[in-house]
GROMACS .gro file of C-alpha atoms in nm:
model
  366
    1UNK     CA    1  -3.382   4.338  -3.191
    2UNK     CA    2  -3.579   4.007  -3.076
    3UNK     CA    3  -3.776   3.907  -3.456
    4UNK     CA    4  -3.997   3.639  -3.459
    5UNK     CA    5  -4.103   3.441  -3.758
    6UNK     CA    6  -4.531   3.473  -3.782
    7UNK     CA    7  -4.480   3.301  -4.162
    8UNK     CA    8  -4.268   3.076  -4.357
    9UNK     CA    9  -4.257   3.024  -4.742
   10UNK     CA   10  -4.013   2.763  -4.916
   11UNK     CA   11  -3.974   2.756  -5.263
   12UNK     CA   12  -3.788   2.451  -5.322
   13UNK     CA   13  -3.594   2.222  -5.565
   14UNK     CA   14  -3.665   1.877  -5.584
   15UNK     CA   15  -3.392   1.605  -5.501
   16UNK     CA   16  -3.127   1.387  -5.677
   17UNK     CA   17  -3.310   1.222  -6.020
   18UNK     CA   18  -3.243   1.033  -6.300
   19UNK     CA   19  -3.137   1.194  -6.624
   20UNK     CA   20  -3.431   1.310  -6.814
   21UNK     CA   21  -3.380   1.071  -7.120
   22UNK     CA   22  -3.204   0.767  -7.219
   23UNK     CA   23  -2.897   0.922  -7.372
   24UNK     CA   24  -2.817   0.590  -7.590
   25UNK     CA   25  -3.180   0.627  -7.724
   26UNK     CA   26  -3.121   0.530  -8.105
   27UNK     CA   27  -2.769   0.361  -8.068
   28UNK     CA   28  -2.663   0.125  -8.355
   29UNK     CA   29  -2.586  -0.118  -8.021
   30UNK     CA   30  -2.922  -0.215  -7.872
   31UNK     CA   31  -2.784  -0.347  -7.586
   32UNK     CA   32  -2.617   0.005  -7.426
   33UNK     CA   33  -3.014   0.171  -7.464
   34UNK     CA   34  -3.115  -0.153  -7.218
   35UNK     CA   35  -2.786  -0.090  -6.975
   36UNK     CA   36  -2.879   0.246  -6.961
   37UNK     CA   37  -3.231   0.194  -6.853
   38UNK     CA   38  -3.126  -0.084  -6.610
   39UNK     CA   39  -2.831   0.166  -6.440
   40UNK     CA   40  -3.067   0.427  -6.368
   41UNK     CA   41  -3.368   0.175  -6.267
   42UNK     CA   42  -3.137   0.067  -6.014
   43UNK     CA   43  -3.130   0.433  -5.792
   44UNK     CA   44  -3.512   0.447  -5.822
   45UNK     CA   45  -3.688   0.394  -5.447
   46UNK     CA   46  -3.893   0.036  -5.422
   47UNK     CA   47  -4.270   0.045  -5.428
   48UNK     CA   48  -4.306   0.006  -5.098
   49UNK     CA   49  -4.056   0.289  -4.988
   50UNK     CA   50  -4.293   0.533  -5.187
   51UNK     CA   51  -4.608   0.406  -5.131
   52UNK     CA   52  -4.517   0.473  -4.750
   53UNK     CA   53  -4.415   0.804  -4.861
   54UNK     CA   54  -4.727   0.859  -5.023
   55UNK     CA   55  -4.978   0.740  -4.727
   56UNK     CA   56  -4.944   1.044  -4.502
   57UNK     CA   57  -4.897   1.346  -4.745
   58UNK     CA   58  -5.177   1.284  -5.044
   59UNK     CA   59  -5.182   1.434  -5.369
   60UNK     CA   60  -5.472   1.643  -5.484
   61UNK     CA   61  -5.454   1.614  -5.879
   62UNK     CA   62  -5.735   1.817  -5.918
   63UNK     CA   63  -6.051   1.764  -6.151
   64UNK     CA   64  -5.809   1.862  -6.478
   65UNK     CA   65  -5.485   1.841  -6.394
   66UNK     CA   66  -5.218   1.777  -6.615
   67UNK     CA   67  -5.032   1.459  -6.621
   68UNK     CA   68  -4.685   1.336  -6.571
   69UNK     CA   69  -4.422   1.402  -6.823
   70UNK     CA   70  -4.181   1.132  -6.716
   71UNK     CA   71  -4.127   0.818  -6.897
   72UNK     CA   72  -3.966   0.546  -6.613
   73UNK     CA   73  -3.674   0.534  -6.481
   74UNK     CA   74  -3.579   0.867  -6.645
   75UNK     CA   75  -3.696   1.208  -6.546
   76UNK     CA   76  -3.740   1.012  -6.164
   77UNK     CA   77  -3.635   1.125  -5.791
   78UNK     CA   78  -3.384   0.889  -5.676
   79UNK     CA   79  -3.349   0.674  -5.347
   80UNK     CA   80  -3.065   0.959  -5.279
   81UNK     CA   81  -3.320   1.219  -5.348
   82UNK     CA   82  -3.597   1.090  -5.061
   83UNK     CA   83  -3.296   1.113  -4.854
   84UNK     CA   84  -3.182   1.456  -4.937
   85UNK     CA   85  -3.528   1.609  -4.923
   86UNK     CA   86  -3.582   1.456  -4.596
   87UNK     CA   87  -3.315   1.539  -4.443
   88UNK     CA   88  -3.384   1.937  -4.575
   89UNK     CA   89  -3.721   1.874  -4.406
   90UNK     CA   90  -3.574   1.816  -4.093
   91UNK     CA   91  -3.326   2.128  -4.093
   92UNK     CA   92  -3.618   2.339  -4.195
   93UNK     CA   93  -3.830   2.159  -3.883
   94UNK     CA   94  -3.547   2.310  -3.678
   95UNK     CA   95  -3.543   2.600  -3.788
   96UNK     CA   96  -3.904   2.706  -3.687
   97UNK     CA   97  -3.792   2.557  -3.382
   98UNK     CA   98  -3.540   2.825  -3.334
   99UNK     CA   99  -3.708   3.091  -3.503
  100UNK     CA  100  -4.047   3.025  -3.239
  101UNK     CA  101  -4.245   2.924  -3.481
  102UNK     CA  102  -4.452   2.635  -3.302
  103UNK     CA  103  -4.574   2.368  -3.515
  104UNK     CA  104  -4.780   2.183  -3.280
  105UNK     CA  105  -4.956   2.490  -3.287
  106UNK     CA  106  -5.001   2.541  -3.649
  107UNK     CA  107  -5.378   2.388  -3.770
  108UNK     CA  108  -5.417   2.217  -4.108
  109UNK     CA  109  -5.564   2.540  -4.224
  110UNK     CA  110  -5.238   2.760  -4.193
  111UNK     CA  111  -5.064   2.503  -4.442
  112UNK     CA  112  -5.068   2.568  -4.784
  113UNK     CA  113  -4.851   2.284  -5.014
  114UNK     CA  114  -4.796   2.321  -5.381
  115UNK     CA  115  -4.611   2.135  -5.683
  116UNK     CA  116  -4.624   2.034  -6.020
  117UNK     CA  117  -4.694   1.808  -6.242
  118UNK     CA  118  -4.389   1.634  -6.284
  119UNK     CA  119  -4.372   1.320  -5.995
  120UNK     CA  120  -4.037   1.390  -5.870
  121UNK     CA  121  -4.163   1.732  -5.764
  122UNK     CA  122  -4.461   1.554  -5.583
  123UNK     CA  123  -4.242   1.320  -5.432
  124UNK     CA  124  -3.987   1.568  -5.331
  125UNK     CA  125  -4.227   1.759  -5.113
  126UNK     CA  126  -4.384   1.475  -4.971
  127UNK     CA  127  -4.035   1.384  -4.861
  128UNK     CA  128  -3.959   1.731  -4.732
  129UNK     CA  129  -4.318   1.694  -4.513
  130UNK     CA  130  -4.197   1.375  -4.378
  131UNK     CA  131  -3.950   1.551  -4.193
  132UNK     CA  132  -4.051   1.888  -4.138
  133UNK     CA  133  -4.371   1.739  -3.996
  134UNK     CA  134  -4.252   1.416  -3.838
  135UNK     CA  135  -4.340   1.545  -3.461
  136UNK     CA  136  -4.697   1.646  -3.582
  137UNK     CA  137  -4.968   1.411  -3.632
  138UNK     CA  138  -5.230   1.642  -3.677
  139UNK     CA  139  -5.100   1.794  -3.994
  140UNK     CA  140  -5.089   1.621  -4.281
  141UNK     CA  141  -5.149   1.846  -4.558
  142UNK     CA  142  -5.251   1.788  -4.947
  143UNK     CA  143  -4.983   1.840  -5.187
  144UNK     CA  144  -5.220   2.070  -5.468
  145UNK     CA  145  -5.142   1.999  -5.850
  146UNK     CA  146  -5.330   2.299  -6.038
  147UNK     CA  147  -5.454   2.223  -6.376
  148UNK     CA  148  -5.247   2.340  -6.632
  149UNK     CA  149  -5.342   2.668  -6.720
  150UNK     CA  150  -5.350   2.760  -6.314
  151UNK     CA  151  -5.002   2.613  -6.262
  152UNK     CA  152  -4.828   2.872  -6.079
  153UNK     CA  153  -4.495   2.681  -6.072
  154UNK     CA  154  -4.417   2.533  -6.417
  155UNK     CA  155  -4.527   2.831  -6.645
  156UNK     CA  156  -4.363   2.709  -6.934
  157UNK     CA  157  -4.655   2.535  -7.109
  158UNK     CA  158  -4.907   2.785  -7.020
  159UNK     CA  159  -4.718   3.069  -7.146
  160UNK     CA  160  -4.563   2.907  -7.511
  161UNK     CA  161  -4.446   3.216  -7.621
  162UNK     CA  162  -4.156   3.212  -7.376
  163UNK     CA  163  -3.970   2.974  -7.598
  164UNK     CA  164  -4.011   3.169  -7.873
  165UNK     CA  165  -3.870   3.480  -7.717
  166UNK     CA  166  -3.582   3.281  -7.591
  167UNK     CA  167  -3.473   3.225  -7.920
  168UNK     CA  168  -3.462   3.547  -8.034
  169UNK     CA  169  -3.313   3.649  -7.749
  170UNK     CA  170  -2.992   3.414  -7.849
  171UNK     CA  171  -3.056   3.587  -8.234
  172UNK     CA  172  -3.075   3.936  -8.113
  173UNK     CA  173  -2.853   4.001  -7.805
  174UNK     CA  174  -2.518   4.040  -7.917
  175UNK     CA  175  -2.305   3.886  -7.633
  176UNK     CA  176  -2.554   3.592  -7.649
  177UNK     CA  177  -2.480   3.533  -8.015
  178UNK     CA  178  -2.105   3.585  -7.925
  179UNK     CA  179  -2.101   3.295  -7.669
  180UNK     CA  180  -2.298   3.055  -7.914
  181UNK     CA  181  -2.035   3.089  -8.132
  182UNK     CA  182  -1.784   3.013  -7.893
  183UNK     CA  183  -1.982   2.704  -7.774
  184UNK     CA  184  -2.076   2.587  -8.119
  185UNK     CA  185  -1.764   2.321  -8.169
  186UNK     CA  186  -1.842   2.185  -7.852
  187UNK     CA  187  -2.229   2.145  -7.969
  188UNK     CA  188  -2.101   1.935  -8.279
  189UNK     CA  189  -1.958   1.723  -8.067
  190UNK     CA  190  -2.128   1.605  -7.847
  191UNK     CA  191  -2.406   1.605  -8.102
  192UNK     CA  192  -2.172   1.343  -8.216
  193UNK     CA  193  -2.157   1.142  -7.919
  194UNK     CA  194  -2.491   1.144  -7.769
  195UNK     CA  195  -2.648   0.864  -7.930
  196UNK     CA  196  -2.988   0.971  -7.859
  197UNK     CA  197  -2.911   1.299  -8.012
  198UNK     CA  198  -2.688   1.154  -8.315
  199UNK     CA  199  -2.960   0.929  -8.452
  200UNK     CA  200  -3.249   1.220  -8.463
  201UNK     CA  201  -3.450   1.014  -8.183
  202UNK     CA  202  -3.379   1.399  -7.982
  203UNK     CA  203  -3.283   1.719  -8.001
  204UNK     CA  204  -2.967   1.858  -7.912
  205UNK     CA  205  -3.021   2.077  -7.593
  206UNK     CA  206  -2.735   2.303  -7.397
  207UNK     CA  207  -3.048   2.139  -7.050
  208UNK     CA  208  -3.000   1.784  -7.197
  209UNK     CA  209  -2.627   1.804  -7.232
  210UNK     CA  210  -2.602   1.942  -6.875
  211UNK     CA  211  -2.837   1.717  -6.741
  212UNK     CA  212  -2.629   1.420  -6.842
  213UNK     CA  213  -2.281   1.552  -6.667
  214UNK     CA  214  -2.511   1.652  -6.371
  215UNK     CA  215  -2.659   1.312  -6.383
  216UNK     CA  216  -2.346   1.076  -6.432
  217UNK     CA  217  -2.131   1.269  -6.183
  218UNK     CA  218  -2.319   1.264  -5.912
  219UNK     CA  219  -2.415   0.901  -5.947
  220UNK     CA  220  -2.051   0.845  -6.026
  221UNK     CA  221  -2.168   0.661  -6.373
  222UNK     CA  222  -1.950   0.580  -6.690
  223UNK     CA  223  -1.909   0.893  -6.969
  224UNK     CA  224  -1.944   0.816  -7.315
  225UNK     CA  225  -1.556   0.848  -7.456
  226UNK     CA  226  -1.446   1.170  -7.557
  227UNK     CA  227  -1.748   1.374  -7.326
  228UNK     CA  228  -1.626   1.390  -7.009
  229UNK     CA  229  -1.350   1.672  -7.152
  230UNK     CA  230  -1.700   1.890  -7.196
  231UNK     CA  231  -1.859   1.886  -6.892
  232UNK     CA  232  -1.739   2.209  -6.701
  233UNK     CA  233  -1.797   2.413  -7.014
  234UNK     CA  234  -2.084   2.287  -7.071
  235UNK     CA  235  -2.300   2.341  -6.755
  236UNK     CA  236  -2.072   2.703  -6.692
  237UNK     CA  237  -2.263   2.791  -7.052
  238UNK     CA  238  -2.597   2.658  -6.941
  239UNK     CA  239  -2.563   2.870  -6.603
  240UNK     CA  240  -2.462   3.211  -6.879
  241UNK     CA  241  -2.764   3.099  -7.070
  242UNK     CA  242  -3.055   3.126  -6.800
  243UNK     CA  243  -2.864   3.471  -6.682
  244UNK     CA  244  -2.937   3.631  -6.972
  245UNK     CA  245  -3.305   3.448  -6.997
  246UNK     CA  246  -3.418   3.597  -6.685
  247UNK     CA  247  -3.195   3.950  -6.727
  248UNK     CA  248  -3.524   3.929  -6.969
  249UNK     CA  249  -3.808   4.182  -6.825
  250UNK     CA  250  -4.081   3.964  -6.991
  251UNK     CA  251  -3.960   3.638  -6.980
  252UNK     CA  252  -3.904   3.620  -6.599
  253UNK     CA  253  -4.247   3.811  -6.568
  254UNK     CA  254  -4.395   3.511  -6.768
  255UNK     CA  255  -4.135   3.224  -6.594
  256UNK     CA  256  -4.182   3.370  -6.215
  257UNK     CA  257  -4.506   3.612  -6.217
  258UNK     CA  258  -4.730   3.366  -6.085
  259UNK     CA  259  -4.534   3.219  -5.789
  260UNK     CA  260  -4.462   3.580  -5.728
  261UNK     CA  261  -4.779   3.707  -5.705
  262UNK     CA  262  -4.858   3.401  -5.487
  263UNK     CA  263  -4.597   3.477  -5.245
  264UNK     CA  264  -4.680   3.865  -5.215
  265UNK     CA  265  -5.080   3.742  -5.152
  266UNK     CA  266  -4.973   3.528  -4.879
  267UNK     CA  267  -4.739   3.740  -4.700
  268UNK     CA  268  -5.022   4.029  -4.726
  269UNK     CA  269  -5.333   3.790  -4.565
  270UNK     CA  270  -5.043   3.757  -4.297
  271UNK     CA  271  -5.018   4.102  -4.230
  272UNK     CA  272  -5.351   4.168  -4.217
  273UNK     CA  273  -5.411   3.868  -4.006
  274UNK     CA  274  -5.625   3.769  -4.232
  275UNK     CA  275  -5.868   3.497  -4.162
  276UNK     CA  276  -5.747   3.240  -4.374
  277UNK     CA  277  -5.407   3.365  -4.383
  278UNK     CA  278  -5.129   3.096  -4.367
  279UNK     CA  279  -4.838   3.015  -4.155
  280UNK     CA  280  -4.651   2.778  -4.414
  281UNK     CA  281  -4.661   2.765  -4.781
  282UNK     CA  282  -4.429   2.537  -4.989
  283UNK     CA  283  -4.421   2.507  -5.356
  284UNK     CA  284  -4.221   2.267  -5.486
  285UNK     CA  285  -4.055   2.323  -5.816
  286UNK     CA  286  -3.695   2.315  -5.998
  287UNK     CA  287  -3.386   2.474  -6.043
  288UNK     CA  288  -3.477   2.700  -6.269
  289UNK     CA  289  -3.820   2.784  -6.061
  290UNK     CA  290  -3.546   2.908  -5.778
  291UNK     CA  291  -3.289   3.113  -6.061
  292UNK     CA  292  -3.646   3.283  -6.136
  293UNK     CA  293  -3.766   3.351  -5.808
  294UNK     CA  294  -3.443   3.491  -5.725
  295UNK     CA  295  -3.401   3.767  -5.979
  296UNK     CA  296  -3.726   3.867  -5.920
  297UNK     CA  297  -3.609   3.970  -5.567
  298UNK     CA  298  -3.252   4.154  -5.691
  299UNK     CA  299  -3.090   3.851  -5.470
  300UNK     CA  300  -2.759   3.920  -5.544
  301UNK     CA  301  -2.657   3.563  -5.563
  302UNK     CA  302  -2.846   3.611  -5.908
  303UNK     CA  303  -2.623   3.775  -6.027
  304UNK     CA  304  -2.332   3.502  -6.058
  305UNK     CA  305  -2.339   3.343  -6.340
  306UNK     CA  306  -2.154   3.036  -6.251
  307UNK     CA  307  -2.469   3.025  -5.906
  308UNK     CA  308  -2.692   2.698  -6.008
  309UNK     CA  309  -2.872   2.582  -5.747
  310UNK     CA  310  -2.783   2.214  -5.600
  311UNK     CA  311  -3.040   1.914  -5.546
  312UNK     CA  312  -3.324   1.970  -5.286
  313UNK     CA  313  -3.217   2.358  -5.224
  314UNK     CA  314  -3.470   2.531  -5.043
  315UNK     CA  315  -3.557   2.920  -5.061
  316UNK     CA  316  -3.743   3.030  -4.740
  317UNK     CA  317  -3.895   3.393  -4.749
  318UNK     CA  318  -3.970   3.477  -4.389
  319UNK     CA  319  -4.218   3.717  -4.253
  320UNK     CA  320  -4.071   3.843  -3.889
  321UNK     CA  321  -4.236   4.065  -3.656
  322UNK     CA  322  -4.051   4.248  -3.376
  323UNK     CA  323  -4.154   4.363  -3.023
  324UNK     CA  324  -4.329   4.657  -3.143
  325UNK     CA  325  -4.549   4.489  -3.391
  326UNK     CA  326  -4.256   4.595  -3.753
  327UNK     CA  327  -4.284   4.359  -4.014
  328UNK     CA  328  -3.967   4.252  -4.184
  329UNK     CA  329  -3.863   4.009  -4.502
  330UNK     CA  330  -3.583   3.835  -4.444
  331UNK     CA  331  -3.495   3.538  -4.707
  332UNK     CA  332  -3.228   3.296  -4.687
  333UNK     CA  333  -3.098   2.982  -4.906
  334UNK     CA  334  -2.995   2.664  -4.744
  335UNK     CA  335  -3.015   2.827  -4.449
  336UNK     CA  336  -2.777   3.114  -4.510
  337UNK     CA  337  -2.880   3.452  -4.498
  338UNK     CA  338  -2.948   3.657  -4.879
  339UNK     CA  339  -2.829   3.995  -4.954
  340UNK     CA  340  -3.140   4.132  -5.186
  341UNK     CA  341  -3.159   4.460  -5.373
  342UNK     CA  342  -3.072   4.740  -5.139
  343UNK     CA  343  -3.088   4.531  -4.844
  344UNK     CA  344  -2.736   4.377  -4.761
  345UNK     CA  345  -2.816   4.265  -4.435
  346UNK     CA  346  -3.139   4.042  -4.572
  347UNK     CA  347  -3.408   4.244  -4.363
  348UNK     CA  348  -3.618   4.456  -4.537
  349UNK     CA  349  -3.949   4.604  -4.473
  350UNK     CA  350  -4.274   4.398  -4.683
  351UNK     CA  351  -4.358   4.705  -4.860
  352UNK     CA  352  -3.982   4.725  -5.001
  353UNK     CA  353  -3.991   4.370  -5.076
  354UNK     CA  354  -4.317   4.411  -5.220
  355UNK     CA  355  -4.187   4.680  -5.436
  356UNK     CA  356  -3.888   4.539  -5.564
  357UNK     CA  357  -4.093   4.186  -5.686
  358UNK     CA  358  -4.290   4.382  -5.820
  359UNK     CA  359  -4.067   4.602  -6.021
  360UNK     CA  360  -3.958   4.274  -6.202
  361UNK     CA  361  -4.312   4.112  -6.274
  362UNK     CA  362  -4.537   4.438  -6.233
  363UNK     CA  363  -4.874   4.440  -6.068
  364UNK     CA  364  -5.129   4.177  -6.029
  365UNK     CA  365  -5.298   4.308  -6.295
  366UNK     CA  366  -5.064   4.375  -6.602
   0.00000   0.00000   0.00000
């Protein structure tokens, strides 16, 4: 069966950064706050590598849009991020290559480019366009920043109460509580040992303790003594931890509703050949935007605990069409083809796929 691909949607993690704080934040020795800031400044990209990275793919803040969160150099996409993204720009330019979809055919009007508010996520995508789109001149889309309380990718603000049901989430579910208590010596201490966290300047997180294993290892960077020995345990619990968030009926509604809904819009104008229907849509978001996106779809990659996605992953969610004018949904993650729900093989009619999204974050209108 000869399958075409008439649209192409990427939801996307962002590249290699920076931790998202200075860990030594607070230390009793000034000096190891300053190295920590310098170590890190030293991955960021020079001005001139991003404002060339910048002048083709602009960013449309929009009349309200939020600001940035990060503080420099933390929170930041790295010189090895650019790279990464890039060079996931160029596999997916090669795969519409393969798959018959023809760029140089695509107008500006059929591209459709999304991301936060944070600036790695910004930068990420513009990296990815670099080169998906290097061969084409004539597109060089707008990366849209929503205001806040449109934000279709970083829910988290708009929605507050998702915090809150987190929490009693860990209270109330049994096997959640069970695994806390398991985890809580290794809490203490690293409590302990992160300066940051030790001195009150932060809050101890089971994301910030991950982030900073994640961070040093694969920048190859110096462990505070005595943490290393927590690592593994520590991101296998954060990867058990967002399982059971989005095993939540509500909280992935709330977390992944709006991309969702996005996606299952788009693929529907495409169907009907709609007029301002699009041919590529990227939104660029996190890891945690992909864990979402895939349990809304019964991926069963979701359902490994010990699954987190890796720097600059990429989700694409095809719409193919076959010689007799079928529709099918195929997705596929880093290029490798997704079993989802009852559909081992990854094809599955829109109307199924349709269904089974919206099982998970109900209709447009709840």
């Amino acid at each position: 069966m000869a399958l075409r691909l008439r649209q192409l949607q990427v939801v996307h993690r962002h590249g290699d950064r920076t931790p998202l704080l200075n860990i030594f934040k607070g230390s009793v020795n000034a000096r190891s706050e300053e190295e920590e800031t310098l170590l890190w400044g030293r991955q960021l990209p020079t001005l001139t590598q991003l404002a060339l990275l910048r002048s083709k793919f602009s960013v449309d803040m929009g009349s309200e849009a939020q600001g940035s969160f990060q503080q420099r150099p933390f929170g930041y996409l790295t010189t090895r991020g650019i790279e990464q993204m890039t060079e996931r720009g160029d596999r997916l330019r090669g795969f519409c290559k393969n798959e018959e979809l023809q760029l140089d055919l695509v107008t500006p009007e059929q591209v459709q480019i999304f991301s936060n508010a944070y600036t790695r996520t910004q930068l990420s995508v513009q990296a990815l366009l670099g080169g998906m789109l290097r061969d084409q001149p004539q597109l060089n889309p707008q990366v849209s920043v929503l205001p806040p309380e449109k934000d279709i990718i970083n829910t988290y603000p708009v929605f507050p109460e998702i915090m809150q049901m987190k929490a009693d989430l860990e209270k109330d579910n049994a096997e959640f509580a069970a695994r806390e208590h398991e985890m809580a010596p290794i809490k203490q201490e690293l409590m302990k040992l992160f300066p940051a966290v030790d001195s009150g300047q932060v809050p101890f997180t089971w994301l910030t303790a991950a982030d900073y294993f994640v961070c040093r290892r694969a920048h190859m960077a110096p462990y505070i003594p005595g943490t290393e020995v927590h690592g593994d345990a520590t991101e296998k619990h954060l990867g058990f931890r967002f399982h059971q968030f989005y095993s939540h009926r509500m909280i992935l509604k709330l977390v992944a509703g709006r991309l969702m809904h996005n996606v299952l819009r788009e693929m529907q104008k495409a169907l009907w050949d709609h007029s301002e229907s699009k041919k590529i849509v990227i939104y660029s978001g996190h890891d945690v935007s992909l864990l979402s996106v895939l349990r809304t779809m019964d991926a069963e990659i979701a359902n490994d605990i010990s699954f987190w996605p890796e720097y600059s992953s990429a989700l694409a969610l095809e719409l193919l069409e076959d010689e007799n004018g079928k529709f099918f949904v195929r997705v596929r993650l880093n290029g490798e083809i997704l079993a989802i729900g009852d559909a081992p093989s990854g094809l599955c009619s829109p109307d199924r796929f349709q269904d089974m999204v919206s099982d998970h974050i109900g209709s447009l209108g709840d």
